[in-house]
mmCIF file of C-alpha atoms (C1' of nucleotides) in Angstrom:
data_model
loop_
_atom_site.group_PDB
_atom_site.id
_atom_site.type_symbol
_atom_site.label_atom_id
_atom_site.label_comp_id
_atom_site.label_asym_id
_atom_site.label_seq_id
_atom_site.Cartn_x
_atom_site.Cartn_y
_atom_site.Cartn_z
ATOM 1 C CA UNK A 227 54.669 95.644 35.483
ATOM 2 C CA UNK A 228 55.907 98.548 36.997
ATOM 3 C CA UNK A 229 55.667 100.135 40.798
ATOM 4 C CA UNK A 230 52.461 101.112 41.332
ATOM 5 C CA UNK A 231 51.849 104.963 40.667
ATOM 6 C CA UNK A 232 51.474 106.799 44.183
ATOM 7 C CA UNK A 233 48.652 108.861 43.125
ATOM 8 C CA UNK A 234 46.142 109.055 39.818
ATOM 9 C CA UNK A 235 48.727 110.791 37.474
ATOM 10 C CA UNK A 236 45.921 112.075 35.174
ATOM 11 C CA UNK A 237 44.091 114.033 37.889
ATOM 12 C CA UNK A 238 46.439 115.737 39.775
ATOM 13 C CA UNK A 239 48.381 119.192 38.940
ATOM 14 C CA UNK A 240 52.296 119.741 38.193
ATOM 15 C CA UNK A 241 54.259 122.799 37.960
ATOM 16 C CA UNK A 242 54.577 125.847 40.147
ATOM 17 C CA UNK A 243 52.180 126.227 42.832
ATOM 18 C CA UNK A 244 49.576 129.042 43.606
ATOM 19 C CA UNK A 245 49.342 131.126 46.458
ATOM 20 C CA UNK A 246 45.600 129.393 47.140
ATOM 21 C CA UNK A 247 47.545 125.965 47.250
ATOM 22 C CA UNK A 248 50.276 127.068 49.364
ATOM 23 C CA UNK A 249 47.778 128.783 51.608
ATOM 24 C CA UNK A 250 45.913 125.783 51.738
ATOM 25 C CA UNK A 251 48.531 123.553 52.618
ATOM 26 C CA UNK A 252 49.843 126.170 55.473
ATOM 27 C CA UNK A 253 46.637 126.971 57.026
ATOM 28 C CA UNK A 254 45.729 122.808 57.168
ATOM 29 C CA UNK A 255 49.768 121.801 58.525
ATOM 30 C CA UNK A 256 49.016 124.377 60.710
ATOM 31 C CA UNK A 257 45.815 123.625 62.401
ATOM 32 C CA UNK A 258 45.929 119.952 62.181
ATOM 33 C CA UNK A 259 49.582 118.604 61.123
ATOM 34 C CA UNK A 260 50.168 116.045 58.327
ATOM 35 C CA UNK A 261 48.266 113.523 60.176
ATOM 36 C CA UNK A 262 50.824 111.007 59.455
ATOM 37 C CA UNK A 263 49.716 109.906 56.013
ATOM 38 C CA UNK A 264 50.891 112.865 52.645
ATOM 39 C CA UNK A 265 49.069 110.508 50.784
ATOM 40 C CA UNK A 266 46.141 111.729 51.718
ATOM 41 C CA UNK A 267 46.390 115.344 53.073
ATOM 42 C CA UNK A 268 45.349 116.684 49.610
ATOM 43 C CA UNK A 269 41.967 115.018 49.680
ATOM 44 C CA UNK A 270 41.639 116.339 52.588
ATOM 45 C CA UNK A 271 42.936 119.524 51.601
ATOM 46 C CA UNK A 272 41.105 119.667 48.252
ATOM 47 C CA UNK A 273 43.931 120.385 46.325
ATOM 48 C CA UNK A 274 44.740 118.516 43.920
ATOM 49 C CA UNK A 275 48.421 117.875 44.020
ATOM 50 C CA UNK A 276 50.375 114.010 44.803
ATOM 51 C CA UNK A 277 50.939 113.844 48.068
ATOM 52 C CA UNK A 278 55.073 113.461 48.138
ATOM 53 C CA UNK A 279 54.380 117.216 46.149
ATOM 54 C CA UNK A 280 52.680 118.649 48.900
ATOM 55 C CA UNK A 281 55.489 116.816 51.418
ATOM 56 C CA UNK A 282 58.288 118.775 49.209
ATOM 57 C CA UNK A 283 56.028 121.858 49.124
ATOM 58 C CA UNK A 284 55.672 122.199 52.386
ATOM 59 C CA UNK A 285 59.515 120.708 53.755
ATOM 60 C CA UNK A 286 60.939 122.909 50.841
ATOM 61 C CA UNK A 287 59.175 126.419 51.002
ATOM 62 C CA UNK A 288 56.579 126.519 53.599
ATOM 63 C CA UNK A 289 57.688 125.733 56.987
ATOM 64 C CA UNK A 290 58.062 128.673 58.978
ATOM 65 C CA UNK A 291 61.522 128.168 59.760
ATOM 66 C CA UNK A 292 63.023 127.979 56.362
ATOM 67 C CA UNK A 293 65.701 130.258 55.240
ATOM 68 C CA UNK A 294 66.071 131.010 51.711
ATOM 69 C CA UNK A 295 69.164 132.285 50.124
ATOM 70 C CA UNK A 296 72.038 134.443 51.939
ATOM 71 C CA UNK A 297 74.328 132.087 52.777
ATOM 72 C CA UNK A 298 77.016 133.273 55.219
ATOM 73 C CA UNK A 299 80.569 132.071 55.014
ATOM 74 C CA UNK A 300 80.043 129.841 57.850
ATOM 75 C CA UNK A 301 77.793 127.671 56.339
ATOM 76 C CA UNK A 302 79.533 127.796 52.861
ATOM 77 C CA UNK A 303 82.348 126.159 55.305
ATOM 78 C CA UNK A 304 80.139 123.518 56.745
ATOM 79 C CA UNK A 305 79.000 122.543 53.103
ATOM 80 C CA UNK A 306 82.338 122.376 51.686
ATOM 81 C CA UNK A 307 83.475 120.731 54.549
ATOM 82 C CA UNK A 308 80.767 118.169 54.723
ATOM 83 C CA UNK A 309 80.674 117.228 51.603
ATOM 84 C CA UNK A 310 84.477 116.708 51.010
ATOM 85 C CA UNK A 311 83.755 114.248 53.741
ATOM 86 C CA UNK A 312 80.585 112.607 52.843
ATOM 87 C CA UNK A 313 79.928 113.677 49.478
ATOM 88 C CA UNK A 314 76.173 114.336 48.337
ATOM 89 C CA UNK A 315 74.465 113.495 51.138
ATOM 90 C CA UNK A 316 72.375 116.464 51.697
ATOM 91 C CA UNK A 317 69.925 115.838 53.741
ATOM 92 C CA UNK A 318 72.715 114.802 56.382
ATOM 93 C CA UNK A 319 74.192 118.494 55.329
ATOM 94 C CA UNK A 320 71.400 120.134 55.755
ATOM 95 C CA UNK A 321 70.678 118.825 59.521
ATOM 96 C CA UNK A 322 73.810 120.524 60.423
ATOM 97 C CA UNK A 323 72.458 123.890 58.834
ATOM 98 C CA UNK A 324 68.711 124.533 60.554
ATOM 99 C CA UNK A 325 66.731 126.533 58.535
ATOM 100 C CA UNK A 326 67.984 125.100 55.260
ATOM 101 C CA UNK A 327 66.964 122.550 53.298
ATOM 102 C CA UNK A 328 68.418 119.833 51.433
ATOM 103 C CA UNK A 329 66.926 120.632 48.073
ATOM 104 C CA UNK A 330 68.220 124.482 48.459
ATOM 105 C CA UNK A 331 72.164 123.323 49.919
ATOM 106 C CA UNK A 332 71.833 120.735 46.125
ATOM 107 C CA UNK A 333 70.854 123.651 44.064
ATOM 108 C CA UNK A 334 73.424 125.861 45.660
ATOM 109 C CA UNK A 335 76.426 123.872 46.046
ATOM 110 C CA UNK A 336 75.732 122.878 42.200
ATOM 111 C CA UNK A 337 74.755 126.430 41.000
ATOM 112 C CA UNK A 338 77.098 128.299 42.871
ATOM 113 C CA UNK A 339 79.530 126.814 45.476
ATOM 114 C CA UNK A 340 81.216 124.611 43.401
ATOM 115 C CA UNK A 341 82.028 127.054 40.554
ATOM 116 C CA UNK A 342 83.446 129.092 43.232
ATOM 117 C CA UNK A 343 85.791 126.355 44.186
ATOM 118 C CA UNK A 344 86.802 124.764 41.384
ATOM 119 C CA UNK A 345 85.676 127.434 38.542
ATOM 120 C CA UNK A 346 88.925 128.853 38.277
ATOM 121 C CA UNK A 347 90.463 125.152 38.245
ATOM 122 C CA UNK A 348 88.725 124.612 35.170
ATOM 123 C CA UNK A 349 89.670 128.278 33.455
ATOM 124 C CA UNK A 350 93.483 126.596 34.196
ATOM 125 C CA UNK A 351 93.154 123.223 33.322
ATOM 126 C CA UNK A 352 90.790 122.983 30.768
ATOM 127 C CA UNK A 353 91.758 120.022 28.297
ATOM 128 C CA UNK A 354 94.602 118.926 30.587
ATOM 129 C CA UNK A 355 92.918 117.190 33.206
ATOM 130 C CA UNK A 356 91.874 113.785 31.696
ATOM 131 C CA UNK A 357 90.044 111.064 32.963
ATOM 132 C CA UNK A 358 88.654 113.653 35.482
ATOM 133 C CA UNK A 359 85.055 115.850 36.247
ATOM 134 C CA UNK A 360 86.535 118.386 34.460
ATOM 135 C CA UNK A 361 86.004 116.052 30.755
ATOM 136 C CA UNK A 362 83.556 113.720 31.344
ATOM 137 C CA UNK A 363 83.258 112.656 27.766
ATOM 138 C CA UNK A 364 87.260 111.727 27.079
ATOM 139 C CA UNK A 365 86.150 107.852 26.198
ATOM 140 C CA UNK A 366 86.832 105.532 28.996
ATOM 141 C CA UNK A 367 83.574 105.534 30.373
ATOM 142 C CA UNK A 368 84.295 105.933 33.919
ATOM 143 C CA UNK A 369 83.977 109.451 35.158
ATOM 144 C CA UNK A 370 80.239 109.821 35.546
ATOM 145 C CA UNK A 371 80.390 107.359 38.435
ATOM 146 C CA UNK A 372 83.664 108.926 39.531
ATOM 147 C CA UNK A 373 83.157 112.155 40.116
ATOM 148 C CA UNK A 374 81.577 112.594 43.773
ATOM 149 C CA UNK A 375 85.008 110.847 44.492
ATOM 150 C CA UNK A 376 87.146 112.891 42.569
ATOM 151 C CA UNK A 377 85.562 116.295 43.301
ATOM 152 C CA UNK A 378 85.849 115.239 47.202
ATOM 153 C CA UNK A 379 89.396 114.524 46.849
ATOM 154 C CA UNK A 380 90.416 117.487 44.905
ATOM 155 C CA UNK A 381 88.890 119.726 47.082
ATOM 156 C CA UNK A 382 90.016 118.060 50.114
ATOM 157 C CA UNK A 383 93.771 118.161 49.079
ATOM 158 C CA UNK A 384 93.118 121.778 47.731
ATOM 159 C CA UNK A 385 92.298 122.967 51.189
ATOM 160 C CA UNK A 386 95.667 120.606 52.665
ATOM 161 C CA UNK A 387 97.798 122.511 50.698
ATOM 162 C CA UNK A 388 96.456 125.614 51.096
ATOM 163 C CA UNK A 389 97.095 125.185 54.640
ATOM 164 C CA UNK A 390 100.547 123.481 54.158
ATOM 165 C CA UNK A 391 101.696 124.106 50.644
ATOM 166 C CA UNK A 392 105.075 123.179 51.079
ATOM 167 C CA UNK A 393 104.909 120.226 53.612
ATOM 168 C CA UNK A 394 102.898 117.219 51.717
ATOM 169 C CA UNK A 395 103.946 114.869 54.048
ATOM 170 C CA UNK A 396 101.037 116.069 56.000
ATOM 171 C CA UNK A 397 98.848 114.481 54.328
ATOM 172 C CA UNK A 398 98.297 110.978 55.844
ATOM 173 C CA UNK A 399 97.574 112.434 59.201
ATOM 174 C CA UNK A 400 94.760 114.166 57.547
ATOM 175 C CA UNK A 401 93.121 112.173 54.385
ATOM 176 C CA UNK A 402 90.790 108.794 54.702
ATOM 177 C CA UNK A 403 92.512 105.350 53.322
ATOM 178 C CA UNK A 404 91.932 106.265 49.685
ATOM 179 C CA UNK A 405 93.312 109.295 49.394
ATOM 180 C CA UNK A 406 96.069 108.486 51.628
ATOM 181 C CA UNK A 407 96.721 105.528 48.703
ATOM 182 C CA UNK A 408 96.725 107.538 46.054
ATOM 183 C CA UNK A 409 98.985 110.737 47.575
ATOM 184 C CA UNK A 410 101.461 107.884 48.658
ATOM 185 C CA UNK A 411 101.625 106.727 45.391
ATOM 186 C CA UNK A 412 101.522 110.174 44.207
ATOM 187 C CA UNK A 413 104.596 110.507 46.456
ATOM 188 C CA UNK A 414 106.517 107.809 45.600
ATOM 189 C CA UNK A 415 106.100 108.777 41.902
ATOM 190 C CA UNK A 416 107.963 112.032 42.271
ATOM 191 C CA UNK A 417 110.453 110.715 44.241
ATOM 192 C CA UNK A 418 111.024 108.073 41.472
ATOM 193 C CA UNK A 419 108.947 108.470 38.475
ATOM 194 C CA UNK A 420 108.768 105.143 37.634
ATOM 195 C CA UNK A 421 105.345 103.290 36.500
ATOM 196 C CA UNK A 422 106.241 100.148 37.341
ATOM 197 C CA UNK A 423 107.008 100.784 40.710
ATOM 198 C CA UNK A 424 103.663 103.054 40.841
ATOM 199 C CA UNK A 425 101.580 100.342 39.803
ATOM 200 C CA UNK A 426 103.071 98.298 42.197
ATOM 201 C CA UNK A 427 101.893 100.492 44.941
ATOM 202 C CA UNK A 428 98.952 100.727 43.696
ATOM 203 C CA UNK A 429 98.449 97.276 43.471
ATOM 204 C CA UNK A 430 99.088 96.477 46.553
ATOM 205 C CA UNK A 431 98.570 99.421 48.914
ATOM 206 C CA UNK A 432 96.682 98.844 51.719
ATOM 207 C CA UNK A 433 93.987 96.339 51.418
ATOM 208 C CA UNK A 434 90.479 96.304 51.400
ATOM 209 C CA UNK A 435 91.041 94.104 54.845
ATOM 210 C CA UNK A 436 92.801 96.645 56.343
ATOM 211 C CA UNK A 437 90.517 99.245 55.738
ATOM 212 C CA UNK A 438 87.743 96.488 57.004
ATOM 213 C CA UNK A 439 89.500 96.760 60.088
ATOM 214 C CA UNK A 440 89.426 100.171 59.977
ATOM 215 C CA UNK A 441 86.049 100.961 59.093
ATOM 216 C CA UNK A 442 84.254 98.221 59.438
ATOM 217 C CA UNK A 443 80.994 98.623 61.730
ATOM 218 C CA UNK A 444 82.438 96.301 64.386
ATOM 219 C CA UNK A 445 85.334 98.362 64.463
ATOM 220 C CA UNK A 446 84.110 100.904 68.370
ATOM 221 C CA UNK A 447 86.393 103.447 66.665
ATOM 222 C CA UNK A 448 84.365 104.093 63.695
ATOM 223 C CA UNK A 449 81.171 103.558 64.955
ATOM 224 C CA UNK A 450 81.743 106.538 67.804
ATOM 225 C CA UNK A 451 82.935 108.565 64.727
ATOM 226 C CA UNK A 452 79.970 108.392 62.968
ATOM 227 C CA UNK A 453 78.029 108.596 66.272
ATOM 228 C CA UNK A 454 79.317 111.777 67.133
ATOM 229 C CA UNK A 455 78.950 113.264 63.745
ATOM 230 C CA UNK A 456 75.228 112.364 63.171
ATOM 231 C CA UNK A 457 74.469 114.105 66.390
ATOM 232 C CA UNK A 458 76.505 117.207 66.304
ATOM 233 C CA UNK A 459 73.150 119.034 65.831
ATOM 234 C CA UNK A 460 71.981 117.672 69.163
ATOM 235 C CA UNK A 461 69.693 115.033 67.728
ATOM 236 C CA UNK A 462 67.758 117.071 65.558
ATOM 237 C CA UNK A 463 69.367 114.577 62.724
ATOM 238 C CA UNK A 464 67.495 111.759 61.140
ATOM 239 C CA UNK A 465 70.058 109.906 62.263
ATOM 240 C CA UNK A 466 70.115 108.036 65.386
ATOM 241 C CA UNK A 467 72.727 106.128 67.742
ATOM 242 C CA UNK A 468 72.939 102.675 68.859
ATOM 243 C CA UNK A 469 72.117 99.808 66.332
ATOM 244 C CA UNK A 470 70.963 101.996 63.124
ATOM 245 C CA UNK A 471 74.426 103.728 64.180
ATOM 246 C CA UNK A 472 76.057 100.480 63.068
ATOM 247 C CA UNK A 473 73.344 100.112 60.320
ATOM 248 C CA UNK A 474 74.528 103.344 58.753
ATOM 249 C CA UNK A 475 77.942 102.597 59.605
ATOM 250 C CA UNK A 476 77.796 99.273 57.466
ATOM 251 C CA UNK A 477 76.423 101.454 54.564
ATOM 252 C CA UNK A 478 79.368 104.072 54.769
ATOM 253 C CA UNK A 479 81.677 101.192 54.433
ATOM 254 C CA UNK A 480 80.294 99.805 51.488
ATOM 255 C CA UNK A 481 79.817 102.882 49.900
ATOM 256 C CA UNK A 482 83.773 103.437 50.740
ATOM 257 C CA UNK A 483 84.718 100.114 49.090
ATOM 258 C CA UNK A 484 82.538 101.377 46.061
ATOM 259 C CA UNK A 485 84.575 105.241 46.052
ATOM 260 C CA UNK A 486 87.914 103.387 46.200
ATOM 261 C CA UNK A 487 87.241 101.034 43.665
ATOM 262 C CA UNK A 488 86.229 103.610 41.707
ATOM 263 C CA UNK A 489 89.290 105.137 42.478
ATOM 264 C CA UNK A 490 91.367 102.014 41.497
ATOM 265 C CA UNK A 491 89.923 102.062 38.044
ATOM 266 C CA UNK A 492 91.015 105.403 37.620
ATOM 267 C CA UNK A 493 94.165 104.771 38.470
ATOM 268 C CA UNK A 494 94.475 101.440 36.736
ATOM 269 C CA UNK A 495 93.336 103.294 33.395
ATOM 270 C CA UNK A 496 95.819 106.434 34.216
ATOM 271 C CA UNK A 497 98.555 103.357 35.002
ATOM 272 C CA UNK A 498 97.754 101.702 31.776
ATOM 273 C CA UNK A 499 97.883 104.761 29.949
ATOM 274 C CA UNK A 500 101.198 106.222 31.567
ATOM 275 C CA UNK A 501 103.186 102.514 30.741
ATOM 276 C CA UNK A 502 102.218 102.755 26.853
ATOM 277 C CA UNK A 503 102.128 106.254 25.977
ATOM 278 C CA UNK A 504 104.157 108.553 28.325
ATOM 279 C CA UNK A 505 106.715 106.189 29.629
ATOM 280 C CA UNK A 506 107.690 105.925 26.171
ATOM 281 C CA UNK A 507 107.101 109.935 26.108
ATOM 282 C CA UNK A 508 108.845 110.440 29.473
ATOM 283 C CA UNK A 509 105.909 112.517 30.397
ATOM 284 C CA UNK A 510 104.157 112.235 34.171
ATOM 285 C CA UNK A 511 100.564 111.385 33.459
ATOM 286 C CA UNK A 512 98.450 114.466 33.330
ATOM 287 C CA UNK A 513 96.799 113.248 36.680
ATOM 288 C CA UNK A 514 99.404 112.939 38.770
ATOM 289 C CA UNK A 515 101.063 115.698 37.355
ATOM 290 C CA UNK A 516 97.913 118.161 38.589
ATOM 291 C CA UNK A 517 97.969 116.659 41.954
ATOM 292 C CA UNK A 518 101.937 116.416 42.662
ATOM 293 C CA UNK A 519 101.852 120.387 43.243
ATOM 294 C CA UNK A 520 100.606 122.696 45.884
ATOM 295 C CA UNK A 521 101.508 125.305 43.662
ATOM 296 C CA UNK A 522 99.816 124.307 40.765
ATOM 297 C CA UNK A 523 96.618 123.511 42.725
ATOM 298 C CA UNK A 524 96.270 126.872 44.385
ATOM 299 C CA UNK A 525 95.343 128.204 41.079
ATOM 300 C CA UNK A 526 92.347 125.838 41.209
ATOM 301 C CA UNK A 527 91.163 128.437 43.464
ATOM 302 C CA UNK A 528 88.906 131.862 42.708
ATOM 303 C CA UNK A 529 91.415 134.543 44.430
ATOM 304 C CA UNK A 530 88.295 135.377 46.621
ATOM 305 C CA UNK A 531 88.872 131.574 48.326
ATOM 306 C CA UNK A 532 92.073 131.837 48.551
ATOM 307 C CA UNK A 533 92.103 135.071 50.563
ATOM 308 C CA UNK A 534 89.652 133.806 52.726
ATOM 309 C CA UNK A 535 91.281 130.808 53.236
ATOM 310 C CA UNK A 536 95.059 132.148 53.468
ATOM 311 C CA UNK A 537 93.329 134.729 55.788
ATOM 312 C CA UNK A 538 91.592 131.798 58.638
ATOM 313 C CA UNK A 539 91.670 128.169 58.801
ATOM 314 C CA UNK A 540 87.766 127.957 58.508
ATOM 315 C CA UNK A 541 88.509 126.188 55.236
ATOM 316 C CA UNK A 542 90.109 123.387 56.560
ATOM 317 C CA UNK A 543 87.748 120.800 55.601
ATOM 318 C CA UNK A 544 88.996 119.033 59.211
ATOM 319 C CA UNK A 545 87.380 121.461 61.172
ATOM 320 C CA UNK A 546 83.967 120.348 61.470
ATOM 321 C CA UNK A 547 85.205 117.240 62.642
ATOM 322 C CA UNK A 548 88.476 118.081 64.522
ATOM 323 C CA UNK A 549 87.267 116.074 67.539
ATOM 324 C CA UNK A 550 86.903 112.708 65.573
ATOM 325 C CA UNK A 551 89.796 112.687 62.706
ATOM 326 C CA UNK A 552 90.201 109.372 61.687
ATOM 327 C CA UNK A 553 93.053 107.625 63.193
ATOM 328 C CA UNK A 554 94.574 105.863 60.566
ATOM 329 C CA UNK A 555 97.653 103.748 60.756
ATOM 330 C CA UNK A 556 99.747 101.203 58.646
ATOM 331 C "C1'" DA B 745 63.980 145.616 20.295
ATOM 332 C "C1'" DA B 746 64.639 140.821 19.488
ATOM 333 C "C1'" DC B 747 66.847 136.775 20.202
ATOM 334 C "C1'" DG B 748 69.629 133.193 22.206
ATOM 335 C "C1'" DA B 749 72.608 131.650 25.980
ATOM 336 C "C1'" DC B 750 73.080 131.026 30.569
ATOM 337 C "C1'" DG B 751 72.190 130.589 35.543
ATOM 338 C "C1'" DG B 752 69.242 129.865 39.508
ATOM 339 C "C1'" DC B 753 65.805 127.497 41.558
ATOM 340 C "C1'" DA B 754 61.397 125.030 42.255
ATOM 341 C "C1'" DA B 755 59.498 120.879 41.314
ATOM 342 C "C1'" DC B 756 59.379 116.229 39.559
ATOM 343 C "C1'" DC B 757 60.922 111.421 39.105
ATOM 344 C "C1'" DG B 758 62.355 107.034 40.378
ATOM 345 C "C1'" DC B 759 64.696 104.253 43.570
ATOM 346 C "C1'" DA B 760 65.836 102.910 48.381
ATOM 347 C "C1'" DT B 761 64.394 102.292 52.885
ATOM 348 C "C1'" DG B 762 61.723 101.169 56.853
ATOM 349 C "C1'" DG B 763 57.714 99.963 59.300
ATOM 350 C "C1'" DG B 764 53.442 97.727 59.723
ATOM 351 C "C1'" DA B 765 50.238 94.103 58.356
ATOM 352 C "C1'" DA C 487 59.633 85.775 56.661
ATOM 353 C "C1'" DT C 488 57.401 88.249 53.237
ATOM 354 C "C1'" DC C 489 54.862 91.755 51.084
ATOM 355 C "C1'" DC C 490 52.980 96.284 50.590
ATOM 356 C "C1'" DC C 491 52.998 101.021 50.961
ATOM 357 C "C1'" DA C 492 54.321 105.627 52.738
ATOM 358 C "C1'" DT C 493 58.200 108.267 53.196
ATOM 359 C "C1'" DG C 494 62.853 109.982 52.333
ATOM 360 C "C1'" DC C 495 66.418 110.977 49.341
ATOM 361 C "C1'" DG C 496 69.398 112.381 45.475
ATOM 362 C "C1'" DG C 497 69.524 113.241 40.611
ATOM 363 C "C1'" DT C 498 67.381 115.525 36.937
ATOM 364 C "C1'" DT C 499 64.312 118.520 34.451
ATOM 365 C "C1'" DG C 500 62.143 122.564 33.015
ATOM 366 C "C1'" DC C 501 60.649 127.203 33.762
ATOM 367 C "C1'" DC C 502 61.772 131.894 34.242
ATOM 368 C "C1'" DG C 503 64.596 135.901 34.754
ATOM 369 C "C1'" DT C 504 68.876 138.115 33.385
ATOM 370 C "C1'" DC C 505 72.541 139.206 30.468
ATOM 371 C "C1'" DG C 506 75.043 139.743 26.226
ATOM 372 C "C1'" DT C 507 74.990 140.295 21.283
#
DNA sequence: AACGACGGCAACCGCATGGGA
DNA sequence: ATCCCATGCGGTTGCCGTCGT
């Protein structure tokens, strides 16, 4: 017993649409709006389409005010920047960018913005980088759910250190709980490369409870954060203030708890690995070891980014949200 | 010229969510 | 309080054009 089918499957048409559909659809959102119910606009219509395709037909490609293609640097800023902050959530990204739409923003952040970023990373890296998006098939199973996480964080530390290569003790002020656990730890490492004592911060870094108190929807501080970013477009957002403020808010922390456990596994695996194998080898593990330089990490960058970003600030992926940085203590 | 590889993008699919009955 | 259904969303698929061999 599955979910009920939202329209008859055998009688209605898939694939591209024809200019009599689309001009269908138009003319009848025109004259008369949705009406409230997809379902059944293409009855009405008489096309015969589901009703979520006409929805996506007409949100995706006919509205008048869509743009299509030619992004500008400014909004290749606000995409970076938004999603090293709240990953693949693009129809959130995409209320911050009128005329665009989420679907378009998906395609081109995975067709074209993140080769740009990290392209070159991978030209560098390739085979070095385990346990990371870079070789999602290296055997311990993890990566698939991991890398939202670990793109975020790579690109958010790529644009730290491009603004402050040689000064890493910036980085707390800047990155959320998570990555603020694992640069500290990164930290400590090269100040004494010992596992043991990494695991140990690891371990017991801050805790969940502190970040609770942190982030938790209660918390005024987090909840005006989030307020302020889901209406930076004036309202325009599907997001709203007040009680689905804190409803969201609940749903951001969970979905942090999920992202740092993630995290933790990844480090636990990269731990378990570095005790056995390159303790013995006196080797850093490969991940910290791609992390623990700003110099190395520049050359994840196409030269293109990096003159544009050594040439402004727009990069910095704090920008959109200067106003509300986190303010994180321990 | 033919063919395959690759990239971009439109569209589909299935799940989550929210509101109304 | 519960169920049902429309809508919204993100991930994935597949088509089509372009490029390289």
């Amino acid at each position: 017993m599955g979910r009920a089918p939202c329209c008859d499957k055998e009688n209605v048409k898939k694939g591209p649409w024809s200019p009599e559909e689309d001009a269908k659809l138009k003319d009848y959102i025109e004259k008369y709006g949705t009406g409230g119910n997809w379902i059944t606009l293409p009855q009405k219509i008489g096309i015969k389409r589901c009703g979520k395709s006409c929805r996506l037909r007409w949100l995706n490609y006919l509205r008048p005010d869509i743009k299509h293609g030619g992004f500008s640097e400014e909004e290749d800023n606000i995409i970076c920047s938004l999603y090293i902050s709240i990953g693949s959530r693009w129809s959130i990204i995409a209320a911050q960018l009128p005329g665009r739409t989420d679907n378009d923003i998906k395609n081109y952040w995975n067709t074209r913005l993140k080769k740009k970023l990290l392209g070159r990373r991978k030209e560098s890296q390739s085979g070095r980088l385990t346990g990371s998006i870079e070789d999602p098939k290296d055997g311990n199973g993890i990566e698939t759910l991991s890398n939202s996480a670990i793109e975020r964080l790579q690109l958010h530390m790529q644009l730290q250190s491009l603004q402050n290569p040689n000064n890493m003790s910036m980085w707390p002020c800047k990155l959320n709980p998570v990555q603020e656990r694992i640069m500290h730890s990164i930290q400590l490492f090269n100040e004494s490369p010992n596992p043991l004592l990494m695991q140990h911060v690891l371990t017991n870094g801050p805790s969940n409870n502190h970040i609770q108190q942190v982030y938790s929807p209660p918390s005024n501080m987090f909840v005006n954060q989030m307020d302020n970013f889901i209406n930076v477009d004036g309202g325009s957002s599907s997001y709203v203030t007040g009680p689905d403020c804190v409803k969201q808010t609940s749903m951001e922390f969970q979905q942090y708890l999920a992202i740092q456990a993630e995290i933790d596994q990844i480090l636990s695996n990269k731990r378990a690995n570095s005790i056995s194998v390159d303790q013995a080898q006196g080797n850093e593990v490969d991940f910290f070891k791609d992390m623990d330089s700003g110099k190395d990490m520049m050359t994840w960058w196409s030269n293109e980014f990096e003159a544009n970003s050594a040439s402004s600030n727009s990069w910095d992926s704090s920008s959109v949200f200067d106003h509300q940085q986190l303010d994180i203590k321990y």
